[in-house]
Amino acid sequence: MKDFPVSQRSLVLPKPLNLVGNAFVPAQSGAEFEVVSPLDGLPFTTIADSGAEDVDAAVAAARAAFDGGAWSRLSAAERGRLMLKLSALILDHAEDLAQLETADNGKPIIQARADMQVTARYFEFYGGAADKVHGEIIPFLPGYNVEVQREPHGVTGHIIPWNYPAQMFGRSVAPALAMGNATVLKPAEDACLTALRIGELAVEAGFPPGALNIVTGRGDVAGRALSEHKGIDFISFTGSPEVGVMIQTAAARNFIGCTLELGGKSPQILFEDADLDAAIPFVVKALIQNGGQTCSAGTRALVHRSLWDRVVAEVAKTFECITASASDEDAVLGPLISAKQKRRVEGYIAEADAPLIARGRIASDVPVGGYYVAPAVFGPCDPNSRIAQEEVFGPVLAMIPFDDEAEAIRIANGTEYGLVAAVWTKDGARQQRVAKALRCGQVFINGYGAGGGVELPFGGIRKSGHGREKGFAALLEFSHIKTIVSNHG
Ligand code: NAD
């Protein structure tokens, strides 16, 4: 860590402005609020504190772009080319963007650098896919031709969280643009600077006015105004289940569709024949990545009782060596996003209803105002205990022993969530059996990617939400089907 505050770092900061119809404009009220860095708890810049009137302007700009504007007149291939250009610009600016992400979100620079590669990949993948969404011909009655076409929804709203600000931008907005929608993004107030910078790069890439609009502000003001807006045709939300319910209610009132990605309590199941040398590093990494602030973090380790002592000993040894730090180059664990999140996670640790197995540390030289929490692992946890059921969204692992396959499946499926799971076993039949039995949206066998892979459809069931992001599945979410029946006699 450099021994000066984040405000004195040389960062390429976006202006505290919204992006509306390719113009960079302040909130109409002129209001701004301070952006605090989790690294030191100090303000280092400002963003626009937008109101409903700013959302109105952004939705109007998107509507104009979609209804006959330059955006609507581009071919799918031309849209794709613009997206590839933006992808290249993100890569050109990857280091500046990563430094900005670390300052704004607190994540270790190694992770921020990886995030920028993934963000560019979203625009590359969906840029390449833009002209590859084909329709179908359905055999029907004699004398008829039936075409099934995929059409964009129109104006799509996007509300994203603070945990992967740049990646979430790509994940949510890129497939919508590829399908030809005009978009309005409300990034999270806790971390949105890279989204604003990428907005600047989109204008530089040549996106026509109104294709991409960005309005910053508070969730219960700007976010709410966007989700309830009569002018949007679809909304995509990633965040807490509590807000997810509000988004879905607002969508229902507007008779529009939505996708919700609301987090999880994802299990990794280590059967008695698991390759522990391969599995244990994943048990730790799938949790520690991004400080546990990952919707698909592997937050429960289900371990066959015959392996329990060895796995606990090795996980404990690794956890004890993990140090939350502000180090620029070698940190694996940074601060949490905010004082609120730190309080929440510390509350879970203090009130955990299971024995503490091990705790990591906080480096002695972290800035006093930063939001650092030492990681913690608990076990044996009762599968129904709070620490094994609720999403902590911090570096806290719950370890749970089991005796047989049926019990492992029961425990794995025994929360309100269903996002991701991992199965560690060399037995091929068991791999298939358990993967089929798990109620969630993604299963890894002998591996774990916290949501990993831009190409891979991702999303959950029940309290984890519904709809799919990533892969071609996301293009389908951001479109609807039109069936055209021609009677040619
Ligand atoms: P949140 O749901 O409040 O915020 C997510 C996004 O929703 C932000 O952009 C926010 O501005 C917006 N928002 C907030 N209130 C809104 C409203 N009334 N109408 C419309 N938009 C609104 O999440 P949080 O408070 O930042 O975090 C709380 C908890 O949510 C975390 O501890 C974690 O458990 C969970 N979470 C999950 C994810 C995920 O990736 N699934 C991401 C962030 C947080």
XYZ file of C-alpha atoms in Angstrom, residues 25-349:
325
model
C -24.691 16.050 -18.020
C -24.939 16.759 -14.298
C -27.962 15.697 -12.284
C -30.696 18.244 -13.112
C -30.817 19.220 -9.428
C -27.039 19.742 -9.502
C -26.703 17.307 -6.592
C -23.641 15.117 -6.180
C -22.404 12.834 -3.459
C -18.985 11.769 -2.337
C -17.388 8.493 -3.349
C -15.513 6.869 -0.482
C -12.721 4.361 -1.070
C -13.032 1.139 0.948
C -9.219 1.061 1.096
C -9.039 4.014 3.499
C -12.639 5.071 4.167
C -11.955 8.543 2.730
C -13.787 10.406 -0.049
C -11.795 10.807 -3.259
C -14.277 12.019 -5.879
C -17.991 12.661 -6.455
C -20.793 11.296 -8.633
C -24.150 12.692 -9.725
C -26.964 12.153 -7.208
C -29.689 11.733 -9.792
C -33.440 11.980 -9.375
C -36.472 10.713 -11.262
C -36.173 13.593 -13.763
C -32.703 12.379 -14.793
C -34.039 8.866 -15.286
C -36.870 10.340 -17.397
C -34.310 12.043 -19.648
C -32.248 8.869 -20.012
C -35.296 6.746 -20.851
C -36.418 9.374 -23.395
C -32.960 9.317 -25.029
C -33.062 5.521 -25.197
C -36.579 5.604 -26.638
C -35.497 8.042 -29.359
C -32.517 5.799 -30.183
C -34.714 2.728 -30.441
C -37.686 4.295 -32.231
C -36.075 5.386 -35.486
C -32.826 6.874 -34.150
C -29.377 6.089 -35.552
C -29.059 3.068 -33.248
C -32.178 1.433 -34.677
C -30.877 1.885 -38.230
C -27.655 -0.070 -37.674
C -27.454 -3.616 -38.955
C -26.699 -6.359 -36.466
C -23.172 -6.622 -37.906
C -22.627 -2.858 -37.416
C -23.810 -3.101 -33.802
C -21.400 -5.979 -33.310
C -18.509 -3.987 -34.782
C -19.140 -1.105 -32.367
C -19.127 -3.540 -29.475
C -15.832 -5.052 -30.628
C -14.413 -1.538 -30.808
C -15.518 -0.893 -27.233
C -13.975 -4.209 -26.175
C -10.656 -3.128 -27.705
C -10.850 0.265 -25.977
C -11.478 -1.421 -22.623
C -8.340 -3.511 -23.174
C -6.357 -0.399 -24.208
C -7.400 1.249 -20.928
C -7.370 -1.926 -18.815
C -4.700 -0.810 -16.356
C -6.306 2.598 -15.684
C -9.696 0.948 -15.312
C -8.278 -1.664 -12.926
C -6.649 1.019 -10.757
C -9.975 2.872 -10.686
C -11.875 -0.304 -9.758
C -9.493 -1.022 -6.878
C -9.797 2.527 -5.552
C -13.591 2.508 -5.851
C -14.418 -1.058 -4.814
C -11.353 -2.016 -2.754
C -10.716 -5.310 -4.524
C -7.071 -6.405 -4.887
C -5.494 -5.081 -8.069
C -4.867 -8.614 -9.404
C -8.619 -9.251 -9.310
C -9.423 -5.837 -10.787
C -7.055 -6.561 -13.699
C -8.747 -9.903 -14.292
C -12.149 -8.178 -14.149
C -11.195 -5.809 -16.980
C -10.231 -8.736 -19.209
C -13.624 -10.300 -18.513
C -15.439 -7.006 -19.130
C -13.750 -6.674 -22.521
C -14.626 -10.305 -23.223
C -18.339 -9.578 -22.673
C -18.281 -6.961 -25.410
C -16.186 -9.258 -27.620
C -18.460 -12.272 -27.125
C -21.716 -10.381 -27.624
C -20.239 -8.198 -30.372
C -19.438 -11.410 -32.246
C -22.885 -12.829 -31.473
C -24.912 -9.780 -32.561
C -25.474 -11.038 -36.123
C -25.809 -14.705 -35.213
C -29.269 -14.727 -33.706
C -31.272 -16.420 -36.414
C -34.967 -17.138 -36.671
C -36.813 -20.337 -37.496
C -39.228 -21.570 -40.128
C -42.025 -23.765 -38.787
C -43.741 -26.322 -41.058
C -47.462 -25.517 -40.847
C -50.551 -25.969 -43.018
C -50.245 -26.256 -46.811
C -50.176 -22.778 -48.337
C -48.601 -21.171 -45.270
C -45.139 -19.957 -44.415
C -44.388 -19.415 -40.715
C -41.381 -17.446 -39.578
C -40.280 -17.057 -35.992
C -38.167 -13.973 -35.413
C -36.324 -12.679 -32.368
C -36.904 -8.992 -31.728
C -35.343 -6.691 -29.135
C -37.617 -5.636 -26.262
C -37.003 -1.934 -26.889
C -35.698 0.125 -23.952
C -34.081 -2.048 -21.299
C -33.286 -0.966 -17.726
C -30.225 -2.366 -15.946
C -29.614 -2.103 -12.207
C -26.305 -3.601 -11.116
C -24.453 -4.036 -7.807
C -21.097 -2.885 -6.521
C -19.246 -6.191 -6.239
C -18.019 -6.415 -9.859
C -18.905 -2.966 -11.228
C -17.190 -3.264 -14.620
C -17.974 -6.941 -15.161
C -21.631 -6.441 -14.231
C -21.821 -3.600 -16.733
C -20.636 -5.962 -19.469
C -22.726 -8.861 -18.279
C -25.965 -6.908 -18.168
C -25.646 -4.344 -20.948
C -23.629 -6.143 -23.674
C -26.242 -8.812 -24.552
C -28.998 -6.186 -24.528
C -27.052 -3.974 -26.968
C -26.157 -6.954 -29.155
C -29.877 -7.670 -29.597
C -30.489 -4.032 -30.576
C -32.117 -2.749 -27.391
C -31.411 0.799 -26.208
C -30.195 0.680 -22.618
C -30.374 2.703 -19.396
C -27.952 1.634 -16.688
C -28.181 2.575 -12.996
C -24.921 1.365 -11.469
C -24.493 0.952 -7.700
C -23.863 4.064 -5.626
C -21.120 2.239 -3.680
C -18.986 1.617 -6.792
C -19.760 2.928 -10.253
C -16.695 4.776 -11.513
C -15.559 2.137 -14.014
C -19.094 2.008 -15.436
C -18.889 5.763 -16.032
C -15.440 5.458 -17.616
C -16.639 2.655 -19.898
C -19.557 4.912 -20.829
C -17.016 7.529 -21.929
C -15.213 4.861 -23.954
C -18.508 3.812 -25.595
C -18.977 7.362 -26.877
C -15.375 7.305 -28.136
C -16.102 3.972 -29.883
C -18.877 5.696 -31.826
C -22.086 4.335 -30.276
C -24.950 6.491 -31.562
C -26.745 8.745 -29.046
C -29.162 6.990 -26.702
C -27.942 3.412 -27.247
C -26.259 3.472 -23.860
C -27.354 5.828 -21.092
C -25.968 5.850 -17.563
C -27.603 7.497 -14.564
C -25.843 7.315 -11.197
C -27.592 7.749 -7.892
C -29.158 6.113 -4.905
C -31.049 2.872 -5.165
C -34.233 4.098 -3.516
C -34.309 7.220 -5.721
C -32.735 6.705 -9.168
C -32.934 2.891 -9.026
C -36.545 2.966 -7.986
C -37.435 5.554 -10.636
C -35.874 3.356 -13.322
C -37.511 0.126 -12.167
C -40.953 1.778 -12.006
C -40.589 3.772 -15.216
C -43.458 3.378 -17.672
C -41.060 3.881 -20.579
C -38.973 0.727 -20.129
C -39.804 -2.579 -21.785
C -37.680 -4.935 -19.684
C -35.504 -4.778 -16.580
C -32.427 -6.726 -15.559
C -31.440 -6.630 -11.881
C -28.547 -8.044 -9.864
C -28.440 -7.428 -6.120
C -30.206 -8.356 -2.909
C -33.342 -10.511 -2.740
C -35.106 -7.707 -0.841
C -34.666 -5.233 -3.693
C -35.277 -8.050 -6.195
C -38.812 -8.365 -4.842
C -39.372 -4.620 -5.406
C -38.023 -4.858 -8.959
C -40.245 -7.808 -9.783
C -43.266 -6.040 -8.276
C -42.553 -2.916 -10.317
C -42.110 -5.039 -13.458
C -45.415 -6.781 -12.791
C -47.181 -3.410 -12.425
C -45.724 -2.356 -15.780
C -46.518 -5.736 -17.386
C -42.905 -6.191 -18.460
C -40.412 -8.993 -17.993
C -37.377 -9.039 -15.742
C -34.359 -11.134 -14.907
C -33.221 -11.300 -11.299
C -29.835 -12.471 -10.058
C -29.983 -12.351 -6.275
C -27.073 -14.288 -4.827
C -26.712 -17.685 -3.260
C -25.345 -20.016 -0.624
C -23.475 -22.239 -3.023
C -22.132 -25.610 -1.830
C -19.000 -27.503 -2.784
C -19.456 -31.207 -2.034
C -16.309 -33.223 -1.304
C -17.074 -36.942 -1.539
C -14.846 -39.591 0.033
C -12.934 -40.160 -3.239
C -12.351 -36.447 -3.952
C -8.898 -35.387 -5.098
C -8.204 -33.212 -2.063
C -5.022 -31.702 -3.472
C -7.159 -30.250 -6.249
C -10.296 -29.547 -4.213
C -8.988 -27.762 -1.111
C -7.434 -24.781 -2.955
C -10.807 -24.329 -4.709
C -12.679 -24.476 -1.397
C -10.617 -21.511 -0.222
C -10.397 -19.557 -3.483
C -14.101 -19.842 -4.372
C -14.858 -18.121 -1.089
C -12.033 -15.605 -0.714
C -12.279 -14.213 -4.257
C -13.553 -10.637 -4.049
C -13.722 -10.896 -0.245
C -16.639 -13.325 -0.424
C -18.701 -10.568 -2.036
C -19.595 -12.763 -4.991
C -23.119 -13.999 -5.643
C -21.763 -17.377 -6.690
C -19.095 -17.657 -3.956
C -18.659 -21.196 -2.639
C -19.828 -20.377 0.881
C -20.617 -23.894 2.104
C -18.104 -26.775 2.102
C -19.912 -30.109 2.501
C -17.278 -32.680 3.468
C -17.630 -36.457 3.769
C -17.032 -37.393 7.389
C -14.108 -39.676 6.466
C -12.219 -36.616 5.131
C -13.377 -34.145 7.743
C -10.244 -33.954 9.937
C -7.847 -33.616 7.009
C -9.938 -31.045 5.125
C -10.582 -28.977 8.252
C -6.876 -28.989 9.153
C -5.789 -27.906 5.672
C -8.488 -25.263 5.228
C -7.685 -23.892 8.698
C -3.971 -23.706 7.870
C -4.709 -21.804 4.662
C -7.223 -19.439 6.285
C -4.819 -18.568 9.086
C -2.359 -17.331 6.455
C -4.868 -15.114 4.644
C -4.355 -11.483 5.505
C -6.777 -8.743 4.571
C -4.563 -6.025 3.197
C -4.378 -2.884 1.114
C -1.201 -4.015 -0.600
C -1.075 -2.865 -4.195
C 0.438 -5.913 -5.832
C 0.118 -9.055 -3.736
C -3.141 -8.826 -1.780
C -5.594 -11.711 -2.235
C -8.111 -10.181 0.152
C -8.905 -6.480 0.292
C -11.427 -4.517 2.345
C -15.173 -5.009 2.063
C -17.169 -2.469 0.095
C -18.535 -0.267 2.878
C -18.857 0.337 6.597
C -22.374 -1.123 6.336
C -21.130 -4.344 4.747
C -18.292 -4.624 7.293
C -20.801 -4.298 10.146
C -23.056 -6.882 8.548
C -20.251 -9.430 8.069
C -18.765 -8.818 11.534
C -22.259 -9.333 12.943
C -22.492 -12.753 11.293
C -19.039 -13.680 12.628
